Short mmCIF file of C-alpha atoms in Angstrom, two decimals:
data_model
loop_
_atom_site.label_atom_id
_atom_site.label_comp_id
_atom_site.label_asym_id
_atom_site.label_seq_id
_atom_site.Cartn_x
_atom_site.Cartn_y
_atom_site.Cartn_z
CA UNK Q 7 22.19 -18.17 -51.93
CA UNK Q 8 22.92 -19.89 -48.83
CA UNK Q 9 20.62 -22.93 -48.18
CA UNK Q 10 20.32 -25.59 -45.02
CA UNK Q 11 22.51 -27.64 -47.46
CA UNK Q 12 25.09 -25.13 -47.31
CA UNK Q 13 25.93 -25.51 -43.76
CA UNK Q 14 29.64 -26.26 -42.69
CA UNK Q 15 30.17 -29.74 -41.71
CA UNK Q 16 29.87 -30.63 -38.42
CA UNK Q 17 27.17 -28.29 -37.52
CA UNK Q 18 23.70 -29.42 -38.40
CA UNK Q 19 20.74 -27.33 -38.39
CA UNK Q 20 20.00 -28.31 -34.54
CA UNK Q 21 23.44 -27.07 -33.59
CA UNK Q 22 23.12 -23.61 -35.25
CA UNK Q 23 24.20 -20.91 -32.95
CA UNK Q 24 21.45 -19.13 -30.98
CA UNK Q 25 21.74 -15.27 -29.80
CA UNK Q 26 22.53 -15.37 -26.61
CA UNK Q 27 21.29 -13.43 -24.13
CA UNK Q 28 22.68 -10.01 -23.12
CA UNK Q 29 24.40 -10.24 -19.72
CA UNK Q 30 22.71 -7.46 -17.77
CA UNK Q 31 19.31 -9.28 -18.87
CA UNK Q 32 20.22 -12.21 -17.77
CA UNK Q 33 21.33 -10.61 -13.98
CA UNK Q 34 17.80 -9.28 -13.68
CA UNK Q 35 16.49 -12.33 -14.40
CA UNK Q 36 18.93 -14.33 -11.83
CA UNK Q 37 17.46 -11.76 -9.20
CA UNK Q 38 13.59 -12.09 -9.97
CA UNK Q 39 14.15 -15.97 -9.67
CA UNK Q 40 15.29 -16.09 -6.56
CA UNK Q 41 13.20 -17.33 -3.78
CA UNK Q 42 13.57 -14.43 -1.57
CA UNK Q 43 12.94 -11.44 -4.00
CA UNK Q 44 9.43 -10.70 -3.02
CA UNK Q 45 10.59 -10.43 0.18
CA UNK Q 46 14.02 -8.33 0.11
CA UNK Q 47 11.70 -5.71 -2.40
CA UNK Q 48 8.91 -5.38 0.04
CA UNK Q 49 11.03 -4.56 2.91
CA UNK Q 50 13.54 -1.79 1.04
CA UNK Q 51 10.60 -0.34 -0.76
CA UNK Q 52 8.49 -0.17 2.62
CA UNK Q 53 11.57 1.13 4.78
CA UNK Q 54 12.17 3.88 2.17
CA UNK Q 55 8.86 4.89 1.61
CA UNK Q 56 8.54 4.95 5.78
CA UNK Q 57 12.03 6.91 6.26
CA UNK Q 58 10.94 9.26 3.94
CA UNK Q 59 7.96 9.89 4.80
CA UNK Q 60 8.97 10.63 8.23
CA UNK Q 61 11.45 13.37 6.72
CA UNK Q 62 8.91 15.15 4.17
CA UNK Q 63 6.09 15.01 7.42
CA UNK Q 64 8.91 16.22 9.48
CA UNK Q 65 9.41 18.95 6.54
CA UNK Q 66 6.03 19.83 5.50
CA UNK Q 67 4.78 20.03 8.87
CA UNK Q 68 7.05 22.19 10.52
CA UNK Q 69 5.20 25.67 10.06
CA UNK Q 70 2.07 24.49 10.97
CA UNK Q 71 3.41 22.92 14.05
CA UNK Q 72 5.35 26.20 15.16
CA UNK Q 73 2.17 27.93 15.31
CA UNK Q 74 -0.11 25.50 16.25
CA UNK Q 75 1.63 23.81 19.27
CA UNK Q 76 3.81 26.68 21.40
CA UNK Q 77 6.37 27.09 18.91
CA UNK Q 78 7.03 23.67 18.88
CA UNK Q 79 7.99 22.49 14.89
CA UNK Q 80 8.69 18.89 16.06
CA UNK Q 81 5.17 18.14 17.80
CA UNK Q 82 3.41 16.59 14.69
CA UNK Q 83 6.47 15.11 13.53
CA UNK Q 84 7.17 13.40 17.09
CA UNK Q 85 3.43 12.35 16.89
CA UNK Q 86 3.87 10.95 13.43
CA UNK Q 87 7.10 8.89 15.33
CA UNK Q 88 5.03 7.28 17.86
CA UNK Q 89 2.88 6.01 15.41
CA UNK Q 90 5.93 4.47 13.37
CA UNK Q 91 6.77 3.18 16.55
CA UNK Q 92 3.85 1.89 17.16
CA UNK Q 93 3.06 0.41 13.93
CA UNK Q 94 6.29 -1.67 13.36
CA UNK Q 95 6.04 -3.87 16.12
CA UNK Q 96 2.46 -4.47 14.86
CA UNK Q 97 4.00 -5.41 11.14
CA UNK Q 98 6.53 -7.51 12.71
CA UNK Q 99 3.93 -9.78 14.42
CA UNK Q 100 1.75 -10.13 11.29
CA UNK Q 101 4.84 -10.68 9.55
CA UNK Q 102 5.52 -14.06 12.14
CA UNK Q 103 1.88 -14.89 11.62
CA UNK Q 104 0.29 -17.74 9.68
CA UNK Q 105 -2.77 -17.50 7.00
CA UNK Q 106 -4.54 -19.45 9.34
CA UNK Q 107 -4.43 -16.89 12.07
CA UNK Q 108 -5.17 -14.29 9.69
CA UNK Q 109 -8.06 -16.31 8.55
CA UNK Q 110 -9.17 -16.32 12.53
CA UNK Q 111 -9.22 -13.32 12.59
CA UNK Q 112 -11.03 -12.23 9.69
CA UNK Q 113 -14.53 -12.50 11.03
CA UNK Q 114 -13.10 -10.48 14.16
CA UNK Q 115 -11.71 -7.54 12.53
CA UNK Q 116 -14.37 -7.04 10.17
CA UNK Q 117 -16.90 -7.22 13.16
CA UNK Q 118 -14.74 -4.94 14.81
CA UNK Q 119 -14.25 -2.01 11.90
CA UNK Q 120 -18.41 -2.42 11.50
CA UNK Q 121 -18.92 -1.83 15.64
CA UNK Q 122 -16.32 1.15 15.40
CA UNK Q 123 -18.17 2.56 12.26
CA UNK Q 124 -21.57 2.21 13.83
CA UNK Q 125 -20.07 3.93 17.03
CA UNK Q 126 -19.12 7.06 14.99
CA UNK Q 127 -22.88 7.66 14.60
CA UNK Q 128 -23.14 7.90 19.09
CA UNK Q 129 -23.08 11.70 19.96
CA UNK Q 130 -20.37 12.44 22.05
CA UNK Q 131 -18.02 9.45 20.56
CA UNK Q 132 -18.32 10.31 16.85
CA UNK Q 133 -16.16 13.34 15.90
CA UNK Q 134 -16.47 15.76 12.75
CA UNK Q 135 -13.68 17.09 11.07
CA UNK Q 136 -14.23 19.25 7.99
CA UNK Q 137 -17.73 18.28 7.81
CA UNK Q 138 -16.58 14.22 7.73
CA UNK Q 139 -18.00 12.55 11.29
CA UNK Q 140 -15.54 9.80 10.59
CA UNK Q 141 -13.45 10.03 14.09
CA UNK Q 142 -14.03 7.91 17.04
CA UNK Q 143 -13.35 9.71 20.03
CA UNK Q 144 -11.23 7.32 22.25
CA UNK Q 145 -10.72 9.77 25.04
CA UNK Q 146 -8.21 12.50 25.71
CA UNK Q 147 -6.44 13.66 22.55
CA UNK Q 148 -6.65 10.01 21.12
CA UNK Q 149 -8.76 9.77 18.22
CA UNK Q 150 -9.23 7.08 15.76
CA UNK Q 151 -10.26 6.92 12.34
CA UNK Q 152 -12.67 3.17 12.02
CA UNK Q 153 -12.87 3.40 7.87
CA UNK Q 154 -9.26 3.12 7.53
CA UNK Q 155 -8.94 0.16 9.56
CA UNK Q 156 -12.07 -1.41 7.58
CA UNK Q 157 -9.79 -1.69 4.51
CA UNK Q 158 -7.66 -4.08 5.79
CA UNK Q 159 -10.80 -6.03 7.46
CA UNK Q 160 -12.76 -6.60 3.96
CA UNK Q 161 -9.59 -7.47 2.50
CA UNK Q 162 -9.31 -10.03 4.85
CA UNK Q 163 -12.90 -11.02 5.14
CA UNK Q 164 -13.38 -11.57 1.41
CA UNK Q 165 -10.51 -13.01 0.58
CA UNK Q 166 -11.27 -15.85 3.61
CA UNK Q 167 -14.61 -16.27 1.90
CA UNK Q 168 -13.67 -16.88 -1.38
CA UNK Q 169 -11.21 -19.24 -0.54
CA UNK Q 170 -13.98 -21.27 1.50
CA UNK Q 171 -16.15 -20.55 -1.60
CA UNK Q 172 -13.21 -22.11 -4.27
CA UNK Q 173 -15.16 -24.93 -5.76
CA UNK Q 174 -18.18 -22.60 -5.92
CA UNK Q 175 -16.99 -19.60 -7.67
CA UNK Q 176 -17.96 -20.48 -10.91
CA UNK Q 177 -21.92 -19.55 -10.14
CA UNK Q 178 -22.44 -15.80 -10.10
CA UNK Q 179 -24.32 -16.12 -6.83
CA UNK Q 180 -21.71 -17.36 -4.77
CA UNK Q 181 -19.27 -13.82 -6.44
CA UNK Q 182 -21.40 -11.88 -5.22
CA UNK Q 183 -23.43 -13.28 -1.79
CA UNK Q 184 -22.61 -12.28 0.93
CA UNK Q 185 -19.71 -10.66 -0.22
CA UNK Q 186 -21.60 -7.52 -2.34
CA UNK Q 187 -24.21 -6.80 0.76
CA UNK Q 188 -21.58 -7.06 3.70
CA UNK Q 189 -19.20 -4.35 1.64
CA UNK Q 190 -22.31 -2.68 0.67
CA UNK Q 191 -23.33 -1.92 4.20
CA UNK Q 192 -19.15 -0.84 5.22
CA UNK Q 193 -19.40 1.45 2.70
CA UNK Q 194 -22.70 2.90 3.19
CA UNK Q 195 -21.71 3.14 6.73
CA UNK Q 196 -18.76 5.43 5.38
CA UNK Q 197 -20.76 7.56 2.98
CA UNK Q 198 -23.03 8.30 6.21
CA UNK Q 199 -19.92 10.06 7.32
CA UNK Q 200 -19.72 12.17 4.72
CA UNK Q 201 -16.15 10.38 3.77
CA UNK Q 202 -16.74 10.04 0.16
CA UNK Q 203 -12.73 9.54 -0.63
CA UNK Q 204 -12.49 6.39 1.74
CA UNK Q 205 -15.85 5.10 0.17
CA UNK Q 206 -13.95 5.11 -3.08
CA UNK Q 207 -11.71 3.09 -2.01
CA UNK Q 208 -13.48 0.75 -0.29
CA UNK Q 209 -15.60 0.68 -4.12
CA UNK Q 210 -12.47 0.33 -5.51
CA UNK Q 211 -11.94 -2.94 -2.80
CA UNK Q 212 -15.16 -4.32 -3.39
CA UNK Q 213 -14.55 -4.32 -7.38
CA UNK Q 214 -11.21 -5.29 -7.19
CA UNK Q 215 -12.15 -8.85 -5.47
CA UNK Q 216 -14.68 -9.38 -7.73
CA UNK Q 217 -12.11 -9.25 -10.78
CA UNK Q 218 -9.50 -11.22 -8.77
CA UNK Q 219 -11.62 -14.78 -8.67
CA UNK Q 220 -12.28 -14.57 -12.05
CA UNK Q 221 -15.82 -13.26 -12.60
CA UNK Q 222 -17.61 -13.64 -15.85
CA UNK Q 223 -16.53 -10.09 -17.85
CA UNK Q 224 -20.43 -9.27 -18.04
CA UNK Q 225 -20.91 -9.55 -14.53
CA UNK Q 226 -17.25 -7.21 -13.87
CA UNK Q 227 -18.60 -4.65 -16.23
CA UNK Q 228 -22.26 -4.46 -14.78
CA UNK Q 229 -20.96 -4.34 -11.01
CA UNK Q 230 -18.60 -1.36 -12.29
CA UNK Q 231 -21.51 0.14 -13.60
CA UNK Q 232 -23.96 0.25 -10.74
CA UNK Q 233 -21.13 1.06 -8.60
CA UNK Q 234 -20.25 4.35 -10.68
CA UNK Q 235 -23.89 5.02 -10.85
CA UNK Q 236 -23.97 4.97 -6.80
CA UNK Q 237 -20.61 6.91 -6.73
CA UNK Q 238 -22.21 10.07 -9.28
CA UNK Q 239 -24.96 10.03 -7.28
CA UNK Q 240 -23.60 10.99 -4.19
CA UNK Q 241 -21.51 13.25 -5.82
CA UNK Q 242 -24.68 15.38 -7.40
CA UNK Q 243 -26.37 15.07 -3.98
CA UNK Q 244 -23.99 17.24 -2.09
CA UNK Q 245 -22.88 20.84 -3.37
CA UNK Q 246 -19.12 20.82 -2.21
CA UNK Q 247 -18.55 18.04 -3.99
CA UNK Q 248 -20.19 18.93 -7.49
CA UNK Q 249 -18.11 22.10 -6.88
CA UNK Q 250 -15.20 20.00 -6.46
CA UNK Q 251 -16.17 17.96 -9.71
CA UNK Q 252 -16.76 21.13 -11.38
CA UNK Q 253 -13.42 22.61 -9.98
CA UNK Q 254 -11.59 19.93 -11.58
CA UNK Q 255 -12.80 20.24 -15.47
CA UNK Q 256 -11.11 23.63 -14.57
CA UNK Q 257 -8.90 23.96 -12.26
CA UNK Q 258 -7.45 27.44 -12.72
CA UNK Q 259 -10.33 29.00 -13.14
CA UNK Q 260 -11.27 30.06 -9.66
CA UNK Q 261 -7.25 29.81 -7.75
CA UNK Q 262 -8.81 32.14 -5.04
CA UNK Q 263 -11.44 30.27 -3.83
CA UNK Q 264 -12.39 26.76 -4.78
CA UNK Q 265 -9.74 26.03 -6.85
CA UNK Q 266 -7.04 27.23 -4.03
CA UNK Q 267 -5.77 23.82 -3.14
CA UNK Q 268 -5.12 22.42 -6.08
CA UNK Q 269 -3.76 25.79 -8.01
CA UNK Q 270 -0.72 25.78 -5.33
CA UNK Q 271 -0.35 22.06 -5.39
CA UNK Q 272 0.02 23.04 -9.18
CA UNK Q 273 2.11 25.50 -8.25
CA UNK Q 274 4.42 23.52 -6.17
CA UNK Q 275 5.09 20.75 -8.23
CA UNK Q 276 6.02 23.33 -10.79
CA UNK Q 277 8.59 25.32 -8.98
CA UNK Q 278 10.57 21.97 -7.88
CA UNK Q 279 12.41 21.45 -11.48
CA UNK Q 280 14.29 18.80 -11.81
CA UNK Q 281 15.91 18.09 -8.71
CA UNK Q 282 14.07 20.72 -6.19
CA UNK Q 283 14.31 23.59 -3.68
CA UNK Q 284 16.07 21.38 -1.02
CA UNK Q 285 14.41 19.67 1.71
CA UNK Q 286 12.72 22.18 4.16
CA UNK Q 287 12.85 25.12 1.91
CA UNK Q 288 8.92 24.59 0.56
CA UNK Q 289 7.29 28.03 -0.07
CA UNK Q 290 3.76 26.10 -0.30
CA UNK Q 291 4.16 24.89 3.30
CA UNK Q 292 3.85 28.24 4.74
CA UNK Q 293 -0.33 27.96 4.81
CA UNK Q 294 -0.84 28.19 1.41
CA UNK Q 295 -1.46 24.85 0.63
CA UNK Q 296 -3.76 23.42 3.03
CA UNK Q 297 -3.83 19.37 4.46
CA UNK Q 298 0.27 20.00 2.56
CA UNK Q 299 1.59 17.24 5.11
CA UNK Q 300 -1.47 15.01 4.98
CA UNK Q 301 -3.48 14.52 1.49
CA UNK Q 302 -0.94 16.54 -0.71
CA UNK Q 303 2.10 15.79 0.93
CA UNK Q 304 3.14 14.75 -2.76
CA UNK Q 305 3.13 18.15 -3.51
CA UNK Q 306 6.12 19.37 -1.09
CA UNK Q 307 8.05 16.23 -2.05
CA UNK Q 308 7.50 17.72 -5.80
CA UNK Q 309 8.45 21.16 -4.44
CA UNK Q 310 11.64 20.21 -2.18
CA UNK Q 311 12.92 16.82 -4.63
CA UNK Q 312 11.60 17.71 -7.65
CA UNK Q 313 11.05 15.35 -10.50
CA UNK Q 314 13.75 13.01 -9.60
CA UNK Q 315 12.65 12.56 -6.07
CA UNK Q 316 8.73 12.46 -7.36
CA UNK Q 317 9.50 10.00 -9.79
CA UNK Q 318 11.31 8.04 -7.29
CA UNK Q 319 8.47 7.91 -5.01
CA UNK Q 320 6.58 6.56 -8.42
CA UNK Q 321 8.84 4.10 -8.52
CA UNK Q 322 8.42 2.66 -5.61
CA UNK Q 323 4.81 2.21 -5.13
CA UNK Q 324 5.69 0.16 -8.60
CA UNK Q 325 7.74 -1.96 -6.51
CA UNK Q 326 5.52 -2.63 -4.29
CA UNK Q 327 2.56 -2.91 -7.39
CA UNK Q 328 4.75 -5.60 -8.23
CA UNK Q 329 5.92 -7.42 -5.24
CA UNK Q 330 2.07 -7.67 -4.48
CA UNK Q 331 1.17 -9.41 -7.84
CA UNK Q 332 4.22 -11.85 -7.13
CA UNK Q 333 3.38 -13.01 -4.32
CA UNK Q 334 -0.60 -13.74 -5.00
CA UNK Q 335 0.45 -15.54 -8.33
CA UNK Q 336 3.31 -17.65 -6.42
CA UNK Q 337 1.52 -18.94 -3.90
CA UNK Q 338 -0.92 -22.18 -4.40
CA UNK Q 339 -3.19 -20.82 -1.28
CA UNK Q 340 -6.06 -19.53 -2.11
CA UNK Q 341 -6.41 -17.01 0.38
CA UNK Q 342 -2.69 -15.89 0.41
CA UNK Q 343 -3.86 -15.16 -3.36
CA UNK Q 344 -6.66 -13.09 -2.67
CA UNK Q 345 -5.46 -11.67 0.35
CA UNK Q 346 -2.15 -10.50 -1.49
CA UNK Q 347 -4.25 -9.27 -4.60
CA UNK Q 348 -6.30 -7.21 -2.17
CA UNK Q 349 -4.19 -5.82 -0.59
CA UNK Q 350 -2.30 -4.42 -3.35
CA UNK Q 351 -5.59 -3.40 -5.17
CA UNK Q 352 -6.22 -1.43 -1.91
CA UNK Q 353 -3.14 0.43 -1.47
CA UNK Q 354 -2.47 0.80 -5.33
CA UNK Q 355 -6.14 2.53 -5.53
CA UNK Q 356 -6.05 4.66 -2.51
CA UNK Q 357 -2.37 5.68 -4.22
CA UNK Q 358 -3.65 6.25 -7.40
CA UNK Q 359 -7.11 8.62 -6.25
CA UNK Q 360 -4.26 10.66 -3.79
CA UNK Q 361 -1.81 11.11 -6.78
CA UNK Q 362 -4.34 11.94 -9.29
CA UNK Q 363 -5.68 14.08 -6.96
CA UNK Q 364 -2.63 16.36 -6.05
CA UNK Q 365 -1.54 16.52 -9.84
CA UNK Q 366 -4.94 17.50 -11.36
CA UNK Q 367 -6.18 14.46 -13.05
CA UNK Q 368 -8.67 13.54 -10.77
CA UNK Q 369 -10.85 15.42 -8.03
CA UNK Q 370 -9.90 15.99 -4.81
CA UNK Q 371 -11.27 13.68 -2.79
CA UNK Q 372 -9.19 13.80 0.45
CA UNK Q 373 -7.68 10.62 1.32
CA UNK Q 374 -3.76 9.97 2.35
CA UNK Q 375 -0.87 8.40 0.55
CA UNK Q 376 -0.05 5.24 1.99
CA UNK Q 377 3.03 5.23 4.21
CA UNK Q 378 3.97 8.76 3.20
CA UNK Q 379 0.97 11.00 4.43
CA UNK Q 380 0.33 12.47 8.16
CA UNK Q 381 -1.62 9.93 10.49
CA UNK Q 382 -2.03 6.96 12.51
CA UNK Q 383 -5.28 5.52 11.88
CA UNK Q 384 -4.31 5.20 8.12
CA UNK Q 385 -0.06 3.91 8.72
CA UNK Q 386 -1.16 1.22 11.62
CA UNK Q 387 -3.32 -1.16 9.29
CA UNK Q 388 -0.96 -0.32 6.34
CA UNK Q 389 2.02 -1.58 7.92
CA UNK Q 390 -0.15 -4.63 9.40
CA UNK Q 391 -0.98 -5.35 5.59
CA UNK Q 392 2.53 -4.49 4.46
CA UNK Q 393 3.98 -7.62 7.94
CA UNK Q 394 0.65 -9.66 6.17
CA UNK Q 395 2.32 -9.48 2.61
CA UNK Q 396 5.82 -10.26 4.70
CA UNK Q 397 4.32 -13.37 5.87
CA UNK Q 398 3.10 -14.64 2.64
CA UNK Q 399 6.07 -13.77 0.94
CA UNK Q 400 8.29 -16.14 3.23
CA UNK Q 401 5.35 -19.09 1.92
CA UNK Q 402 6.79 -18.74 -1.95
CA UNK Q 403 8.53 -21.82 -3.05
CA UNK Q 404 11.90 -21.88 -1.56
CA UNK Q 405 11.33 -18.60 0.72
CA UNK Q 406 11.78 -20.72 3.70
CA UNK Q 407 14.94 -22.84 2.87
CA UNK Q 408 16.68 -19.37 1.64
CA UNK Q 409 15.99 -17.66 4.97
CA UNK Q 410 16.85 -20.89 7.08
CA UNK Q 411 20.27 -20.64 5.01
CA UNK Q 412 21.01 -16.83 5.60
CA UNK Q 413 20.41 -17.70 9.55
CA UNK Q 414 23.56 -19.63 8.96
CA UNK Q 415 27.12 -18.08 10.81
CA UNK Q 416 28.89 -16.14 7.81
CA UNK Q 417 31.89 -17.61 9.01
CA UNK Q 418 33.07 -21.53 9.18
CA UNK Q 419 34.88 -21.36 12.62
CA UNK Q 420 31.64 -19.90 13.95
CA UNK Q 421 30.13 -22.88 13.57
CA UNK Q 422 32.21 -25.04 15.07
CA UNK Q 423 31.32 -23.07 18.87
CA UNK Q 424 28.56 -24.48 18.38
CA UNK Q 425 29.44 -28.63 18.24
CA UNK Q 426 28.82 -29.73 21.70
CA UNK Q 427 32.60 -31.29 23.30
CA UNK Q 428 34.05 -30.44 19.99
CA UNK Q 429 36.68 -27.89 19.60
CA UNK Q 430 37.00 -25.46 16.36
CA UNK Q 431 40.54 -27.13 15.85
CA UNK Q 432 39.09 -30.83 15.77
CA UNK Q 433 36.09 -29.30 13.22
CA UNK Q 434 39.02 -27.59 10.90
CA UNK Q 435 40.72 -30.97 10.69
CA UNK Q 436 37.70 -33.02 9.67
CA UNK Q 437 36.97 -30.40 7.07
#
């Protein structure tokens, strides 16, 4: 039997060998730890969610358009363009921003969503769609949707309050006032609309906070439970949705009437295998799915990718899951924290309810996939949160000397153009 007396000379029991660690371990580790990860990760996984969602709106879209809009299959998707357009210049300024300015304007935009909410209500400005009057009529064919851009606002709002509140958080008065009755009256303002799905969300905000500064488990659980209770009792107030709610428990058992929707989303995640029908050869898109490149969009990526392209989408709302939680736990801000946790609660819920949703594991509810689905009013303060998280990354520790160093000229001689009365040859000879 081999004992520590047994060792060979010259190696004591402090020099033992360790394992060492396996090599392609070791990379992944050398990538997380560098300063500029969060960032790199938030713009590939945002620019590929973007491109393609352009390409499955531009896809899932196209039948609807033809008959819709003169024969025209590119309207929507030229619609959905401006938008982008629209939206990236937006992201790019947010992304150039400071917390401070964001913490300026907090007060503003949630003042703002509330005004736009409350102007919903106004006959002739507030617009009904599908039995939601969540629209705001802006004039012409322009029409805006208030509760999406309220997300973003509370996130903002809340997480600028808290981090005035810091030294007070620990009393359960200061968790919860004003912060509970402010959200309470957004969402109520919502439900009024009839929006349940958004209201979820904006639950799902509200809760989310809450957990992120560290309130007492008690006081999490109880909040979750008077919030559910307000949730299931709108639910059992309104018939369409308790036949929703009962839909789900079963979904096959009425596919010609209230189960429609979800029996051919069913259907058209089934029929994509493992790699799909090919982009623009959906069956589903042809009318039988309804809202197929809005709210179950995920279903023609299913149909036309498959599992591979479906799980790729997965993983990269993971990406960004985890770029999120990154940032807030890297930074030493206090509202960069909260802000980034929000955020990422916000789009990682509103992902989740539209997911479970189109694959049968929760009801439908009706709300888009971020950065994927059909519509302005929801992409514009999605991309401004995505240029906010941008911003915040470039505050991690080292962020800013990394990006000040990849400004640098790739090339020596380069640099040397730019010594005033010095030639390149005179800067080669020094070096």
């Amino acid at each position: 039997m081999t004992t520590i007396t047994d060792q060979p000379k010259g190696q004591s029991k402090d020099n033992a060998p360790q394992a060492t660690e396996r090599p392609w371990l070791a990379a992944i580790r050398d990538v997380l730890d560098r300063p500029l990860t969060s960032y790199h990760i938030l713009l590939g996984a945002t620019g590929l969610l973007l491109v393609l969602g352009l390409l499955m709106v531009l896809s899932a879209s196209s039948v609807l358009s033809y008959r819709a809009n003169n024969q025209n299959q590119y309207a929507i998707f030229y619609r959905q363009l401006i938008w982008v357009g629209v939206g990236l210049p937006m992201a790019y300024v947010a992304s150039r921003m400071t917390p401070r300015h964001f913490r300026m304007l907090a007060y503003v935009a949630l003042l703002g969503s509330v005004f736009m909410l409350v102007l919903t209500y106004v006959p002739g400005l507030g617009v009904g769609v599908k039995g939601n009057t969540n629209w705001l009529n802006l004039g012409g064919p322009l029409q805006l949707q208030p509760s999406e851009f309220a997300k973003l606002a509370l996130v903002m709002w809340c997480a600028d309050l808290y981090a005035r509140k810091q030294k007070l958080l620990t009393q359960w008065k200061h968790l919860l006032v004003p912060m509970v009755p402010v959200c309470g009256l957004v969402i109520a303002l919502v439900v009024g609309q009839h929006d349940l799905g958004t209201a979820l969300v904006l639950m799902a905000v509200m809760i989310g906070m809450i957990w992120i500064v560290g309130a007492p488990t008690r006081l999490f659980v109880a909040t979750i439970v008077v919030v559910g209770a307000i949730a299931a009792y709108f639910v059992t107030t309104a018939q369409h949705r308790m036949d929703r709610l009962l839909n789900f428990t079963n979904p096959l058992a009425d596919p010609g009437g209230i189960g429609w929707q979800a029996y051919h989303s069913f259907y058209a995640l089934s029929t994509g295998g493992w790699w799909g029908v090919g982009i623009g050869n959906s069956r589903q898109k042809w009318g039988n799915l309804p809202e197929a490149h809005t709210d179950f969009i995920f279903s023609v990526i299913g149909e036309e990718l498959g599992l591979i392209g479906s799980l790729t989408v997965l993983a990269l709302f993971l990406m960004l899951a985890y770029v999120g939680v990154r940032i807030a736990t890297r930074n030493s801000d206090p509202f960069v924290r909260y802000a980034a946790a929000g955020i990422t609660v916000w789009l990682m819920a509103q992902t989740l309810v539209n997911l479970g949703a189109v694959i049968g594991l929760l009801p439908i509810v009706g709300i888009p996939l971020p950065l994927l689905s059909y519509g302005g009013s929801a992409l514009l303060p999605t991309l401004i949160a995505i240029g906010m998280l941008l911003s915040f990354a470039k505050a991690e520790p080292g962020a800013q000397a990394a990006l000040k160093e990849t400004r640098r000229p790739r090339f020596g001689w380069m640099s040397s153009w730019r010594t005033p009365g010095r030639t390149g040859r005179e800067n080669t000879r020094e070096r």
